[in-house]
Amino acid sequence: MNDLVMYSISLIIYFVPVGVASLIAGCIYNMEGDLLAIFTKVGAYFFTVLFGIAIHIIITLPTAFYLITRKNPYKFIYGLKRALMTGFGTASSNASLPVNIECCESMGLDKRLTRFILPLGSTINMDGTALMQGVAAITIAQMEGKELTLAETVSLVITATLCSVGASGIPSAGLVMLTLILEGLGLDKKNIAMLWVFDWLLDRFRTVVN
């Protein structure tokens, strides 16, 4: 059974690039309006998510760490370099969890703390995923020419936060949960295919934040 499952997964992984390319091609074929404007919005989505992640990593998280511990946050981040590199390479917070635990314990953190908080945080603390889902929903709304109201924006923030908590720590899980958000806003879920163009790269940066 194990060999059968591994063989099936290998086949799926082998055909994923073809499937993603087909999804994007079909989405482009069915689009109406100026394609250049649509691709401009997708590019703006990519750089907006990157900019948000950069602010979170460089300013927000270090500031919160310093205010709570009164220690140098960048020294602590440097001690996590192996875990961050593993997260970037695998695009999975679950895969980088054992390395993260080792890094924290090597810096003197209590095992009782690391082995309770880190597994919990690798599933619940999905900051990068929540950020991506919010920006993605707004991008798709712009593609459809829909302007979100204040109530819909507040609903988007709450739903994106809750969906990010429920997302698995595996690659591209955020895009799967994004369908629930789009359903609530009345947006077409088919436009998610356009976001796959950059998601393979953004997923790695999101994992570093998560």
Tab-separated table of C-alpha atoms in Angstrom, residues 57-203:
chain	number	residue	atom	x	y	z
A	57	ILE	CA	9.805	40.256	8.626
A	58	ILE	CA	11.946	43.388	8.912
A	59	ILE	CA	9.755	45.657	11.064
A	60	THR	CA	6.636	44.096	12.633
A	61	LEU	CA	7.979	40.821	14.051
A	62	PRO	CA	11.348	42.227	15.267
A	63	THR	CA	9.554	45.143	16.959
A	64	ALA	CA	7.134	42.802	18.751
A	65	PHE	CA	10.039	40.553	19.794
A	66	TYR	CA	12.020	43.496	21.192
A	67	LEU	CA	9.077	44.984	23.092
A	68	ILE	CA	8.361	41.635	24.786
A	69	THR	CA	11.896	40.359	25.458
A	70	ARG	CA	14.066	43.522	25.301
A	71	LYS	CA	16.638	41.510	23.318
A	72	ASN	CA	18.137	41.921	19.847
A	73	PRO	CA	15.571	40.379	17.463
A	74	TYR	CA	17.952	40.116	14.507
A	75	LYS	CA	20.400	38.041	16.546
A	76	PHE	CA	17.557	35.639	17.318
A	77	ILE	CA	16.530	35.552	13.647
A	78	TYR	CA	20.138	34.739	12.706
A	79	GLY	CA	20.010	31.774	15.078
A	80	LEU	CA	17.010	30.484	13.132
A	81	LYS	CA	18.780	30.638	9.756
A	82	ARG	CA	18.694	26.847	9.236
A	83	ALA	CA	14.958	26.705	9.917
A	84	LEU	CA	14.311	29.689	7.651
A	85	MET	CA	16.342	28.156	4.822
A	86	THR	CA	14.519	24.847	5.249
A	87	GLY	CA	11.153	26.613	5.170
A	88	PHE	CA	12.123	28.544	2.044
A	89	GLY	CA	13.381	25.407	0.303
A	90	THR	CA	10.434	23.156	1.157
A	91	ALA	CA	7.642	25.799	1.243
A	92	SER	CA	6.237	23.860	4.206
A	93	SER	CA	6.166	25.010	7.821
A	94	ASN	CA	5.521	21.417	8.879
A	95	ALA	CA	8.669	20.194	7.121
A	96	SER	CA	10.788	22.893	8.773
A	97	LEU	CA	9.307	22.289	12.250
A	98	PRO	CA	11.947	19.767	13.485
A	99	VAL	CA	14.775	22.077	12.362
A	100	ASN	CA	13.024	25.021	14.014
A	101	ILE	CA	12.828	23.119	17.305
A	102	GLU	CA	16.539	22.239	17.094
A	103	CYS	CA	17.509	25.862	16.420
A	104	CYS	CA	15.445	27.202	19.322
A	105	GLU	CA	16.766	24.613	21.754
A	106	SER	CA	20.350	25.297	20.647
A	107	MET	CA	19.788	28.946	21.659
A	108	GLY	CA	18.807	27.885	25.168
A	109	LEU	CA	15.011	27.831	24.994
A	110	ASP	CA	13.250	25.399	27.327
A	111	LYS	CA	12.259	22.119	25.642
A	112	ARG	CA	8.856	22.202	27.339
A	113	LEU	CA	8.222	25.554	25.681
A	114	THR	CA	9.555	24.805	22.200
A	115	ARG	CA	7.859	21.420	21.880
A	116	PHE	CA	4.473	22.875	22.817
A	117	ILE	CA	4.503	26.321	21.202
A	118	LEU	CA	6.280	25.571	17.899
A	119	PRO	CA	4.009	22.716	16.697
A	120	LEU	CA	1.010	24.854	17.648
A	121	GLY	CA	2.432	27.913	15.921
A	122	SER	CA	3.358	26.043	12.733
A	123	THR	CA	-0.366	25.449	12.144
A	124	ILE	CA	-2.082	28.440	13.751
A	125	ASN	CA	0.392	31.299	13.199
A	126	MET	CA	-0.018	31.705	9.425
A	127	ASP	CA	0.701	35.425	9.014
A	128	GLY	CA	2.025	35.146	5.458
A	129	THR	CA	-0.918	33.043	4.326
A	130	ALA	CA	-3.455	35.512	5.783
A	131	LEU	CA	-1.667	38.386	4.054
A	132	MET	CA	-1.639	36.560	0.720
A	133	GLN	CA	-5.311	35.615	0.906
A	134	GLY	CA	-6.399	39.190	1.582
A	135	VAL	CA	-4.368	40.623	-1.292
A	136	ALA	CA	-5.418	37.770	-3.617
A	137	ALA	CA	-9.126	38.327	-2.936
A	138	ILE	CA	-8.797	42.062	-3.635
A	139	THR	CA	-6.835	41.330	-6.839
A	140	ILE	CA	-9.496	38.920	-8.101
A	141	ALA	CA	-12.213	41.455	-7.260
A	142	GLN	CA	-10.348	44.045	-9.343
A	143	MET	CA	-10.071	41.564	-12.227
A	144	GLU	CA	-13.847	41.201	-12.184
A	145	GLY	CA	-14.353	44.956	-11.910
A	146	LYS	CA	-15.956	44.705	-8.479
A	147	GLU	CA	-15.270	47.264	-5.751
A	148	LEU	CA	-15.461	45.809	-2.246
A	149	THR	CA	-17.543	47.677	0.291
A	150	LEU	CA	-16.322	48.448	3.813
A	151	ALA	CA	-18.407	45.578	5.215
A	152	GLU	CA	-16.970	43.164	2.631
A	153	THR	CA	-13.433	44.349	3.406
A	154	VAL	CA	-13.927	43.760	7.144
A	155	SER	CA	-15.432	40.365	6.349
A	156	LEU	CA	-12.417	39.620	4.139
A	157	VAL	CA	-9.971	40.417	6.960
A	158	ILE	CA	-11.799	38.178	9.435
A	159	THR	CA	-12.312	35.320	6.971
A	160	ALA	CA	-8.700	35.417	5.726
A	161	THR	CA	-7.435	35.247	9.320
A	162	LEU	CA	-9.677	32.292	10.186
A	163	CYS	CA	-8.905	30.443	6.946
A	164	SER	CA	-5.157	30.912	7.439
A	165	VAL	CA	-5.473	29.318	10.877
A	166	GLY	CA	-7.198	26.313	9.315
A	167	ALA	CA	-4.711	25.982	6.442
A	168	SER	CA	-2.276	23.080	6.500
A	169	GLY	CA	1.449	23.730	6.658
A	170	ILE	CA	2.021	22.343	3.169
A	171	PRO	CA	2.813	24.082	-0.147
A	172	SER	CA	-0.034	26.093	-1.748
A	173	ALA	CA	-2.532	25.250	0.999
A	174	GLY	CA	-3.409	28.949	1.172
A	175	LEU	CA	-4.773	28.961	-2.377
A	176	VAL	CA	-7.065	26.052	-1.550
A	177	MET	CA	-8.489	27.916	1.453
A	178	LEU	CA	-8.849	31.011	-0.729
A	179	THR	CA	-11.842	29.381	-2.438
A	180	LEU	CA	-13.841	29.744	0.801
A	181	ILE	CA	-13.057	33.462	0.956
A	182	LEU	CA	-14.044	34.041	-2.673
A	183	GLU	CA	-17.259	32.113	-2.121
A	184	GLY	CA	-18.183	34.436	0.723
A	185	LEU	CA	-17.475	37.535	-1.385
A	186	GLY	CA	-19.358	36.237	-4.415
A	187	LEU	CA	-16.248	36.158	-6.624
A	188	ASP	CA	-15.386	33.647	-9.341
A	189	LYS	CA	-13.113	30.914	-7.980
A	190	LYS	CA	-11.775	30.141	-11.476
A	191	ASN	CA	-9.584	33.267	-11.374
A	192	ILE	CA	-7.424	31.614	-8.711
A	193	ALA	CA	-5.666	29.869	-11.602
A	194	MET	CA	-4.035	33.187	-12.589
A	195	LEU	CA	-2.365	33.431	-9.183
A	196	TRP	CA	-0.580	30.106	-9.712
A	197	VAL	CA	1.873	31.959	-11.972
A	198	PHE	CA	3.706	33.365	-8.958
A	199	ASP	CA	2.432	31.207	-6.102
A	200	TRP	CA	5.297	28.703	-6.259
A	201	LEU	CA	7.699	31.535	-5.342
A	202	LEU	CA	5.444	33.466	-2.956
A	203	ASP	CA	4.727	30.241	-1.069
